[in-house]
PDB file of C-alpha atoms in Angstrom:
ATOM      1  CA  MET A 986      47.885  -2.618 -14.836  1.00  0.00           C
ATOM      2  CA  ASP A 987      47.935  -3.144 -18.628  1.00  0.00           C
ATOM      3  CA  ASN A 988      44.829  -2.684 -20.908  1.00  0.00           C
ATOM      4  CA  THR A 989      43.848  -6.498 -20.857  1.00  0.00           C
ATOM      5  CA  THR A 990      43.705  -6.723 -16.993  1.00  0.00           C
ATOM      6  CA  VAL A 991      41.460  -3.180 -17.243  1.00  0.00           C
ATOM      7  CA  GLN A 992      39.186  -4.925 -19.617  1.00  0.00           C
ATOM      8  CA  GLN A 993      39.017  -8.144 -17.739  1.00  0.00           C
ATOM      9  CA  SER A 994      38.060  -6.322 -14.409  1.00  0.00           C
ATOM     10  CA  VAL A 995      35.251  -4.306 -16.435  1.00  0.00           C
ATOM     11  CA  ASP A 996      33.853  -7.487 -17.953  1.00  0.00           C
ATOM     12  CA  GLU A 997      33.809  -9.162 -14.535  1.00  0.00           C
ATOM     13  CA  THR A 998      31.919  -6.214 -12.791  1.00  0.00           C
ATOM     14  CA  ASP A 999      29.725  -5.963 -15.769  1.00  0.00           C
ATOM     15  CA  GLY A1000      28.947  -9.416 -15.495  1.00  0.00           C
ATOM     16  CA  GLN A1001      28.314  -9.269 -11.547  1.00  0.00           C
ATOM     17  CA  ILE A1002      26.093  -6.655 -12.202  1.00  0.00           C
ATOM     18  CA  GLN A1003      23.852  -8.524 -15.071  1.00  0.00           C
ATOM     19  CA  HIS A1004      23.795 -11.488 -12.668  1.00  0.00           C
ATOM     20  CA  ILE A1005      22.295  -9.339  -9.947  1.00  0.00           C
ATOM     21  CA  LYS A1006      20.056  -7.871 -12.195  1.00  0.00           C
ATOM     22  CA  GLY A1007      18.774 -11.317 -13.244  1.00  0.00           C
ATOM     23  CA  VAL A1008      18.370 -12.518  -9.693  1.00  0.00           C
ATOM     24  CA  VAL A1009      16.494  -9.201  -8.574  1.00  0.00           C
ATOM     25  CA  GLU A1010      14.099  -9.347 -11.585  1.00  0.00           C
ATOM     26  CA  SER A1011      13.195 -13.291 -10.984  1.00  0.00           C
ATOM     27  CA  LEU A1012      12.783 -12.516  -7.066  1.00  0.00           C
ATOM     28  CA  LEU A1013      10.143  -9.346  -8.032  1.00  0.00           C
ATOM     29  CA  PHE A1014       8.559 -11.279 -10.845  1.00  0.00           C
ATOM     30  CA  VAL A1015       7.375 -14.277  -8.511  1.00  0.00           C
ATOM     31  CA  ASN A1016       6.605 -12.335  -5.428  1.00  0.00           C
ATOM     32  CA  GLU A1017       3.060 -10.603  -5.240  1.00  0.00           C
ATOM     33  CA  ARG A1018       4.145  -8.248  -2.422  1.00  0.00           C
ATOM     34  CA  PRO A1019       7.232  -5.494  -2.324  1.00  0.00           C
ATOM     35  CA  VAL A1020      10.504  -7.410  -1.587  1.00  0.00           C
ATOM     36  CA  THR A1021      12.779  -5.536   0.753  1.00  0.00           C
ATOM     37  CA  LEU A1022      16.334  -4.804   0.202  1.00  0.00           C
ATOM     38  CA  ASP A1023      17.102  -7.091   2.917  1.00  0.00           C
ATOM     39  CA  GLN A1024      15.287  -9.967   1.358  1.00  0.00           C
ATOM     40  CA  ILE A1025      17.454  -9.680  -1.714  1.00  0.00           C
ATOM     41  CA  LYS A1026      20.512  -9.296   0.366  1.00  0.00           C
ATOM     42  CA  LYS A1027      19.758 -12.699   2.176  1.00  0.00           C
ATOM     43  CA  VAL A1028      19.647 -14.471  -1.362  1.00  0.00           C
ATOM     44  CA  LEU A1029      22.691 -12.638  -2.491  1.00  0.00           C
ATOM     45  CA  ASP A1030      24.386 -13.065   0.743  1.00  0.00           C
ATOM     46  CA  THR A1031      28.075 -12.223  -0.979  1.00  0.00           C
ATOM     47  CA  VAL A1032      26.826  -8.915  -2.756  1.00  0.00           C
ATOM     48  CA  ASN A1033      26.675  -5.632  -1.005  1.00  0.00           C
ATOM     49  CA  ALA A1034      23.305  -3.384  -0.749  1.00  0.00           C
ATOM     50  CA  SER A1035      24.897  -0.469  -2.993  1.00  0.00           C
ATOM     51  CA  ASP A1036      25.819  -3.162  -5.905  1.00  0.00           C
ATOM     52  CA  ILE A1037      22.115  -4.398  -5.413  1.00  0.00           C
ATOM     53  CA  LYS A1038      20.630  -1.001  -5.325  1.00  0.00           C
ATOM     54  CA  ASN A1039      22.722  -0.040  -8.293  1.00  0.00           C
ATOM     55  CA  ALA A1040      21.298  -3.084 -10.269  1.00  0.00           C
ATOM     56  CA  ILE A1041      17.651  -2.345  -9.494  1.00  0.00           C
ATOM     57  CA  ALA A1042      18.346   1.344 -10.573  1.00  0.00           C
ATOM     58  CA  GLN A1043      19.901  -0.235 -13.913  1.00  0.00           C
ATOM     59  CA  LEU A1044      16.799  -2.223 -14.447  1.00  0.00           C
ATOM     60  CA  GLN A1045      14.505   0.624 -14.040  1.00  0.00           C
ATOM     61  CA  ARG A1046      16.393   2.768 -16.408  1.00  0.00           C
ATOM     62  CA  GLU A1047      16.551   0.049 -19.007  1.00  0.00           C
ATOM     63  CA  TYR A1048      12.506  -0.681 -18.478  1.00  0.00           C
ATOM     64  CA  GLU A1049      12.038   2.888 -19.148  1.00  0.00           C
ATOM     65  CA  ALA A1050      14.231   3.326 -22.206  1.00  0.00           C
ATOM     66  CA  ARG A1051      12.453   0.543 -24.098  1.00  0.00           C
ATOM     67  CA  SER A1052       8.922   1.800 -22.758  1.00  0.00           C
ATOM     68  CA  SER A1053       8.555  -1.963 -21.297  1.00  0.00           C
ATOM     69  CA  GLY A1054       5.354  -3.104 -20.342  1.00  0.00           C
ATOM     70  CA  MET A1055       6.824  -3.899 -16.734  1.00  0.00           C
ATOM     71  CA  MET A1056       8.158  -1.397 -14.260  1.00  0.00           C
ATOM     72  CA  VAL A1057      10.389  -1.777 -10.960  1.00  0.00           C
ATOM     73  CA  VAL A1058       9.045   0.620  -8.323  1.00  0.00           C
ATOM     74  CA  GLU A1059      10.040   1.305  -4.877  1.00  0.00           C
ATOM     75  CA  ILE A1060       6.907   0.875  -2.750  1.00  0.00           C
ATOM     76  CA  ALA A1061       5.937   0.248   0.810  1.00  0.00           C
ATOM     77  CA  GLY A1062       9.618  -0.252   1.962  1.00  0.00           C
ATOM     78  CA  GLY A1063      10.411  -2.435  -0.889  1.00  0.00           C
ATOM     79  CA  TYR A1064      10.627  -3.074  -4.809  1.00  0.00           C
ATOM     80  CA  GLN A1065       7.850  -4.488  -6.591  1.00  0.00           C
ATOM     81  CA  MET A1066       7.335  -5.312 -10.543  1.00  0.00           C
ATOM     82  CA  LEU A1067       4.331  -3.818 -11.819  1.00  0.00           C
ATOM     83  CA  SER A1068       2.559  -3.351 -15.277  1.00  0.00           C
ATOM     84  CA  ASN A1069       3.084  -0.179 -17.059  1.00  0.00           C
ATOM     85  CA  PRO A1070      -0.086   2.217 -16.522  1.00  0.00           C
ATOM     86  CA  SER A1071       0.520   3.090 -20.215  1.00  0.00           C
ATOM     87  CA  TYR A1072      -0.856  -0.313 -21.340  1.00  0.00           C
ATOM     88  CA  ALA A1073      -3.731  -0.872 -18.829  1.00  0.00           C
ATOM     89  CA  SER A1074      -6.406   0.027 -21.444  1.00  0.00           C
ATOM     90  CA  TYR A1075      -4.965  -2.884 -23.458  1.00  0.00           C
ATOM     91  CA  LEU A1076      -4.910  -5.424 -20.683  1.00  0.00           C
ATOM     92  CA  ARG A1077      -8.359  -4.307 -19.629  1.00  0.00           C
ATOM     93  CA  SER A1078      -9.710  -5.248 -23.404  1.00  0.00           C
ATOM     94  CA  PHE A1079      -7.854  -8.518 -23.114  1.00  0.00           C
ATOM     95  CA  TYR A1080      -9.428  -9.573 -19.896  1.00  0.00           C
ATOM     96  CA  LYS A1081     -12.714  -7.947 -20.703  1.00  0.00           C
ATOM     97  CA  THR A1082     -12.838  -6.487 -17.309  1.00  0.00           C
ATOM     98  CA  LYS A1083     -15.820  -4.771 -16.720  1.00  0.00           C
ATOM     99  CA  HIS A1084     -16.902  -4.517 -13.165  1.00  0.00           C
ATOM    100  CA  LYS A1085     -14.897  -2.084 -10.638  1.00  0.00           C
ATOM    101  CA  GLU A1086     -15.759  -1.754  -6.987  1.00  0.00           C
ATOM    102  CA  LYS A1087     -14.503   1.753  -6.146  1.00  0.00           C
ATOM    103  CA  LEU A1088     -14.195   3.203  -2.534  1.00  0.00           C
ATOM    104  CA  SER A1089     -17.007   5.372  -1.682  1.00  0.00           C
ATOM    105  CA  LYS A1090     -16.357   9.250  -1.027  1.00  0.00           C
ATOM    106  CA  PRO A1091     -16.913   8.768   2.585  1.00  0.00           C
ATOM    107  CA  ALA A1092     -14.676   5.885   2.552  1.00  0.00           C
ATOM    108  CA  LEU A1093     -11.877   7.961   0.755  1.00  0.00           C
ATOM    109  CA  GLU A1094     -12.671  10.915   3.326  1.00  0.00           C
ATOM    110  CA  CYS A1095     -12.412   8.453   6.352  1.00  0.00           C
ATOM    111  CA  LEU A1096      -9.230   6.949   5.031  1.00  0.00           C
ATOM    112  CA  ALA A1097      -7.641  10.566   4.339  1.00  0.00           C
ATOM    113  CA  ILE A1098      -8.414  11.380   7.852  1.00  0.00           C
ATOM    114  CA  ILE A1099      -6.827   8.210   9.388  1.00  0.00           C
ATOM    115  CA  ALA A1100      -3.698   8.572   7.198  1.00  0.00           C
ATOM    116  CA  TYR A1101      -2.883  12.103   8.195  1.00  0.00           C
ATOM    117  CA  LYS A1102      -4.070  12.052  11.803  1.00  0.00           C
ATOM    118  CA  GLN A1103      -3.074   8.572  12.774  1.00  0.00           C
ATOM    119  CA  PRO A1104      -3.290   7.208  15.460  1.00  0.00           C
ATOM    120  CA  VAL A1105      -7.106   8.374  15.748  1.00  0.00           C
ATOM    121  CA  THR A1106      -9.972   7.125  17.339  1.00  0.00           C
ATOM    122  CA  ARG A1107     -13.539   6.590  15.779  1.00  0.00           C
ATOM    123  CA  ALA A1108     -14.585   9.869  17.811  1.00  0.00           C
ATOM    124  CA  ASP A1109     -11.767  11.729  16.414  1.00  0.00           C
ATOM    125  CA  ILE A1110     -12.730  10.681  12.971  1.00  0.00           C
ATOM    126  CA  GLU A1111     -16.256  11.414  13.704  1.00  0.00           C
ATOM    127  CA  THR A1112     -15.377  14.932  15.051  1.00  0.00           C
ATOM    128  CA  ILE A1113     -13.817  15.970  11.658  1.00  0.00           C
ATOM    129  CA  ARG A1114     -16.670  14.317   9.577  1.00  0.00           C
ATOM    130  CA  GLY A1115     -19.597  15.302  11.700  1.00  0.00           C
ATOM    131  CA  VAL A1116     -21.333  12.091  11.117  1.00  0.00           C
ATOM    132  CA  ASN A1117     -21.558   8.522  12.252  1.00  0.00           C
ATOM    133  CA  SER A1118     -18.609   6.707  10.642  1.00  0.00           C
ATOM    134  CA  ASP A1119     -19.190   3.093  12.104  1.00  0.00           C
ATOM    135  CA  GLY A1120     -19.942   1.523   8.618  1.00  0.00           C
ATOM    136  CA  VAL A1121     -17.184   3.012   6.581  1.00  0.00           C
ATOM    137  CA  VAL A1122     -14.592   2.170   9.431  1.00  0.00           C
ATOM    138  CA  ALA A1123     -15.787  -1.371   9.252  1.00  0.00           C
ATOM    139  CA  HIS A1124     -15.219  -1.338   5.380  1.00  0.00           C
ATOM    140  CA  LEU A1125     -11.860   0.021   5.585  1.00  0.00           C
ATOM    141  CA  LEU A1126     -10.923  -2.599   8.388  1.00  0.00           C
ATOM    142  CA  ASP A1127     -12.374  -5.651   5.820  1.00  0.00           C
ATOM    143  CA  LYS A1128     -10.215  -3.932   3.109  1.00  0.00           C
ATOM    144  CA  GLU A1129      -7.227  -4.383   5.329  1.00  0.00           C
ATOM    145  CA  LEU A1130      -6.509  -0.433   4.543  1.00  0.00           C
ATOM    146  CA  ILE A1131      -6.471   0.284   8.188  1.00  0.00           C
ATOM    147  CA  LYS A1132      -6.063  -1.662  11.483  1.00  0.00           C
ATOM    148  CA  ALA A1133      -6.410  -1.087  15.296  1.00  0.00           C
ATOM    149  CA  ILE A1134      -2.900  -0.369  16.413  1.00  0.00           C
ATOM    150  CA  GLY A1135      -3.554   0.198  20.208  1.00  0.00           C
ATOM    151  CA  ARG A1136      -6.004   1.949  22.690  1.00  0.00           C
ATOM    152  CA  LYS A1137      -6.351   5.287  23.928  1.00  0.00           C
ATOM    153  CA  ASP A1138      -5.550   5.642  27.746  1.00  0.00           C
ATOM    154  CA  VAL A1139      -8.516   7.407  28.472  1.00  0.00           C
ATOM    155  CA  PRO A1140     -12.130   6.360  29.843  1.00  0.00           C
ATOM    156  CA  GLY A1141     -13.555   3.225  27.797  1.00  0.00           C
ATOM    157  CA  ARG A1142     -10.208   2.830  26.206  1.00  0.00           C
ATOM    158  CA  PRO A1143     -11.343   3.075  22.661  1.00  0.00           C
ATOM    159  CA  TYR A1144      -9.203   1.589  19.647  1.00  0.00           C
ATOM    160  CA  VAL A1145      -6.909   3.934  17.865  1.00  0.00           C
ATOM    161  CA  TYR A1146      -6.414   3.270  14.295  1.00  0.00           C
ATOM    162  CA  GLY A1147      -3.793   3.557  11.510  1.00  0.00           C
ATOM    163  CA  THR A1148      -2.880   2.715   8.026  1.00  0.00           C
ATOM    164  CA  THR A1149      -1.382  -0.701   7.007  1.00  0.00           C
ATOM    165  CA  LYS A1150       1.243  -1.474   4.741  1.00  0.00           C
ATOM    166  CA  GLN A1151      -1.619  -2.408   2.051  1.00  0.00           C
ATOM    167  CA  PHE A1152      -2.628   1.080   2.164  1.00  0.00           C
ATOM    168  CA  GLN A1153       0.516   1.998   1.094  1.00  0.00           C
ATOM    169  CA  GLU A1154       0.886  -0.654  -1.766  1.00  0.00           C
ATOM    170  CA  TYR A1155      -2.554   0.126  -2.914  1.00  0.00           C
ATOM    171  CA  PHE A1156      -1.818   3.895  -3.297  1.00  0.00           C
ATOM    172  CA  GLY A1157       1.832   3.279  -4.469  1.00  0.00           C
ATOM    173  CA  LEU A1158       3.680   5.109  -1.812  1.00  0.00           C
ATOM    174  CA  LYS A1159       7.211   4.439  -0.410  1.00  0.00           C
ATOM    175  CA  SER A1160       6.148   5.573   3.002  1.00  0.00           C
ATOM    176  CA  LEU A1161       4.099   7.882   4.667  1.00  0.00           C
ATOM    177  CA  GLU A1162       5.993  10.687   4.117  1.00  0.00           C
ATOM    178  CA  ASP A1163       5.292  10.437   0.435  1.00  0.00           C
ATOM    179  CA  LEU A1164       1.396  11.513   1.116  1.00  0.00           C
ATOM    180  CA  PRO A1165       0.392  14.392  -0.896  1.00  0.00           C
ATOM    181  CA  VAL A1166      -0.511  17.594   1.034  1.00  0.00           C
ATOM    182  CA  LEU A1167      -4.403  17.616   1.837  1.00  0.00           C
ATOM    183  CA  GLU A1168      -5.453  21.412   2.785  1.00  0.00           C
ATOM    184  CA  GLU A1169      -8.903  20.602   2.801  1.00  0.00           C
ATOM    185  CA  PHE A1170      -8.806  18.741   6.098  1.00  0.00           C
ATOM    186  CA  PRO A1171      -8.777  20.746   9.354  1.00  0.00           C
ATOM    187  CA  ALA A1172      -5.711  20.482  11.520  1.00  0.00           C
ATOM    188  CA  LEU A1173      -6.435  18.047  14.370  1.00  0.00           C
ATOM    189  CA  ALA A1174      -5.063  18.884  17.616  1.00  0.00           C
ATOM    190  CA  PRO A1175      -1.904  16.651  17.803  1.00  0.00           C
ATOM    191  CA  ALA A1176      -2.546  12.983  19.481  1.00  0.00           C
ATOM    192  CA  ALA A1177      -1.031  12.709  22.863  1.00  0.00           C
ATOM    193  CA  GLU A1178       1.130   9.860  21.789  1.00  0.00           C
ATOM    194  CA  ALA A1179       2.061   9.027  25.539  1.00  0.00           C
ATOM    195  CA  ASN A1180      -1.700   8.254  26.042  1.00  0.00           C
ATOM    196  CA  ILE A1181      -1.642   5.581  23.329  1.00  0.00           C
ATOM    197  CA  ILE A1182      -1.458   1.758  24.841  1.00  0.00           C
ATOM    198  CA  PRO A1183       0.136  -0.766  22.859  1.00  0.00           C
ATOM    199  CA  LEU A1184      -2.162  -3.734  21.984  1.00  0.00           C
ATOM    200  CA  THR A1185      -1.977  -6.866  24.042  1.00  0.00           C
ATOM    201  CA  ASP A1186      -1.832 -10.240  22.725  1.00  0.00           C
ATOM    202  CA  GLU A1187      -5.569 -10.395  23.653  1.00  0.00           C
ATOM    203  CA  ASP A1188      -6.261  -6.938  22.128  1.00  0.00           C
ATOM    204  CA  THR A1189      -4.424  -8.160  18.915  1.00  0.00           C
ATOM    205  CA  ALA A1190      -6.437 -11.019  18.517  1.00  0.00           C
ATOM    206  CA  ALA A1191      -9.519  -8.959  18.269  1.00  0.00           C
ATOM    207  CA  GLY A1192      -8.285  -5.921  17.231  1.00  0.00           C
ATOM    208  CA  GLU A1193      -6.952  -6.658  13.733  1.00  0.00           C
ATOM    209  CA  GLY A1194     -10.409  -7.493  12.681  1.00  0.00           C
ATOM    210  CA  HIS A1195     -12.051  -5.342  15.055  1.00  0.00           C
ATOM    211  CA  LYS A1196     -15.188  -3.896  13.910  1.00  0.00           C
ATOM    212  CA  PRO A1197     -16.336  -0.437  15.415  1.00  0.00           C
ATOM    213  CA  GLU A1198     -18.517  -0.542  18.633  1.00  0.00           C
ATOM    214  CA  THR A1199     -22.091  -0.758  18.101  1.00  0.00           C
ATOM    215  CA  ARG A1200     -23.526   2.775  18.567  1.00  0.00           C
ATOM    216  CA  ASP A1201     -26.852   3.464  20.268  1.00  0.00           C
ATOM    217  CA  PRO A1202     -29.264   4.161  17.427  1.00  0.00           C
ATOM    218  CA  ALA A1203     -30.303   7.211  19.503  1.00  0.00           C
ATOM    219  CA  SER A1204     -26.735   8.756  19.180  1.00  0.00           C
ATOM    220  CA  GLY A1205     -26.962   9.298  15.404  1.00  0.00           C
ATOM    221  CA  GLN A1206     -28.040   8.002  12.104  1.00  0.00           C
ATOM    222  CA  ARG A1207     -25.664   5.232  10.784  1.00  0.00           C
ATOM    223  CA  GLU A1208     -24.035   6.187   7.705  1.00  0.00           C
ATOM    224  CA  ALA A1209     -24.514   4.114   4.291  1.00  0.00           C
ATOM    225  CA  ASP A1210     -21.170   2.840   2.850  1.00  0.00           C
ATOM    226  CA  GLY A1211     -21.682   4.859  -0.402  1.00  0.00           C
ATOM    227  CA  ALA A1212     -25.135   3.646  -1.425  1.00  0.00           C
ATOM    228  CA  GLY A1213     -26.254   6.293  -3.437  1.00  0.00           C
ATOM    229  CA  ILE A1214     -22.980   8.340  -3.197  1.00  0.00           C
ATOM    230  CA  ALA A1215     -20.810   9.277  -6.484  1.00  0.00           C
ATOM    231  CA  ALA A1216     -17.779   7.077  -5.968  1.00  0.00           C
ATOM    232  CA  ALA A1217     -14.268   8.900  -6.017  1.00  0.00           C
ATOM    233  CA  GLU A1218     -11.327   7.873  -8.002  1.00  0.00           C
ATOM    234  CA  ALA A1219      -9.750   5.162  -6.027  1.00  0.00           C
ATOM    235  CA  PRO A1220     -10.420   1.835  -8.011  1.00  0.00           C
ATOM    236  CA  MET A1221     -10.641  -1.685  -6.073  1.00  0.00           C
ATOM    237  CA  GLU A1222     -10.058  -4.146  -8.649  1.00  0.00           C
ATOM    238  CA  THR A1223     -12.611  -7.174  -8.172  1.00  0.00           C
ATOM    239  CA  GLU A1224     -12.401 -10.478 -10.243  1.00  0.00           C
ATOM    240  CA  ALA A1225     -14.954 -10.424 -12.911  1.00  0.00           C
ATOM    241  CA  HIS A1226     -14.538 -14.004 -13.785  1.00  0.00           C
ATOM    242  CA  THR A1227     -12.617 -17.097 -13.364  1.00  0.00           C
ATOM    243  CA  GLY A1228      -8.764 -16.696 -13.425  1.00  0.00           C
ATOM    244  CA  GLY A1229      -9.164 -13.345 -12.018  1.00  0.00           C
ATOM    245  CA  THR A1230      -6.470 -13.391  -9.783  1.00  0.00           C
ATOM    246  CA  GLU A1231      -3.614 -13.075 -12.484  1.00  0.00           C
ATOM    247  CA  GLU A1232      -5.844 -10.344 -14.357  1.00  0.00           C
ATOM    248  CA  LYS A1233      -6.193  -8.481 -11.166  1.00  0.00           C
ATOM    249  CA  ARG A1234      -2.516  -8.307 -10.881  1.00  0.00           C
ATOM    250  CA  ALA A1235      -1.936  -7.045 -14.321  1.00  0.00           C
ATOM    251  CA  LEU A1236      -4.314  -3.843 -14.075  1.00  0.00           C
ATOM    252  CA  ASP A1237      -3.708  -0.560 -13.020  1.00  0.00           C
ATOM    253  CA  ASN A1238      -0.211  -0.947 -11.418  1.00  0.00           C
ATOM    254  CA  GLU A1239      -1.556  -4.064  -9.408  1.00  0.00           C
ATOM    255  CA  PRO A1240       1.314  -6.446  -8.181  1.00  0.00           C
ATOM    256  CA  ARG A1241       2.649  -8.732 -10.912  1.00  0.00           C
TER     257      ARG A1241
END
């Protein structure tokens, strides 16, 4: 093979990678949620997965090398284009976003228990926290950070809860294996997986938006969802004015 043929082959390879990068960049730009490798592969059906991964890695290096305002990150089982947190203060200034709703300390505590010990019942959560957690669980369900994933095969068949894909997206996790170690939460006896009954269609209809069962007032005081409690460092951006959807995505690593 002469030098001319080799150069042509190199040029064709470089051209293909540039094309793949362009397609991937476009897909990530227009999607609010992480795009999986399989989804990209369906669009680029003649390109193998290793070439797609190589193109994504090149995009990541290029963005980092020029301190781009955008980043391509692997998150929640897919890839997503996010704003660079280094420039978050400028975005806030541009949009003049003042109001932030933060998860309260009880909500973060409850969410951590569910994330590390899932699947867990409300009773499991309350055993660890030592207080009624109805309101906190309801709040996390409303935020779609957790969901009912089954019922425990014990008297009363209580719902068991786990985290959602949105939880992984919100905290920037590739998977639950990326959760940092939290030594402050005591070890809970391992849940008997065999005692977890999958949700039926009827359960699913009710369970996804399930609010915790009403507790007898005599059994314990209902805990406020953060009223009078210092908020912890886990911001939940809200739309402070019209056009807030686009602004919300641009702030604090929110999806593009």
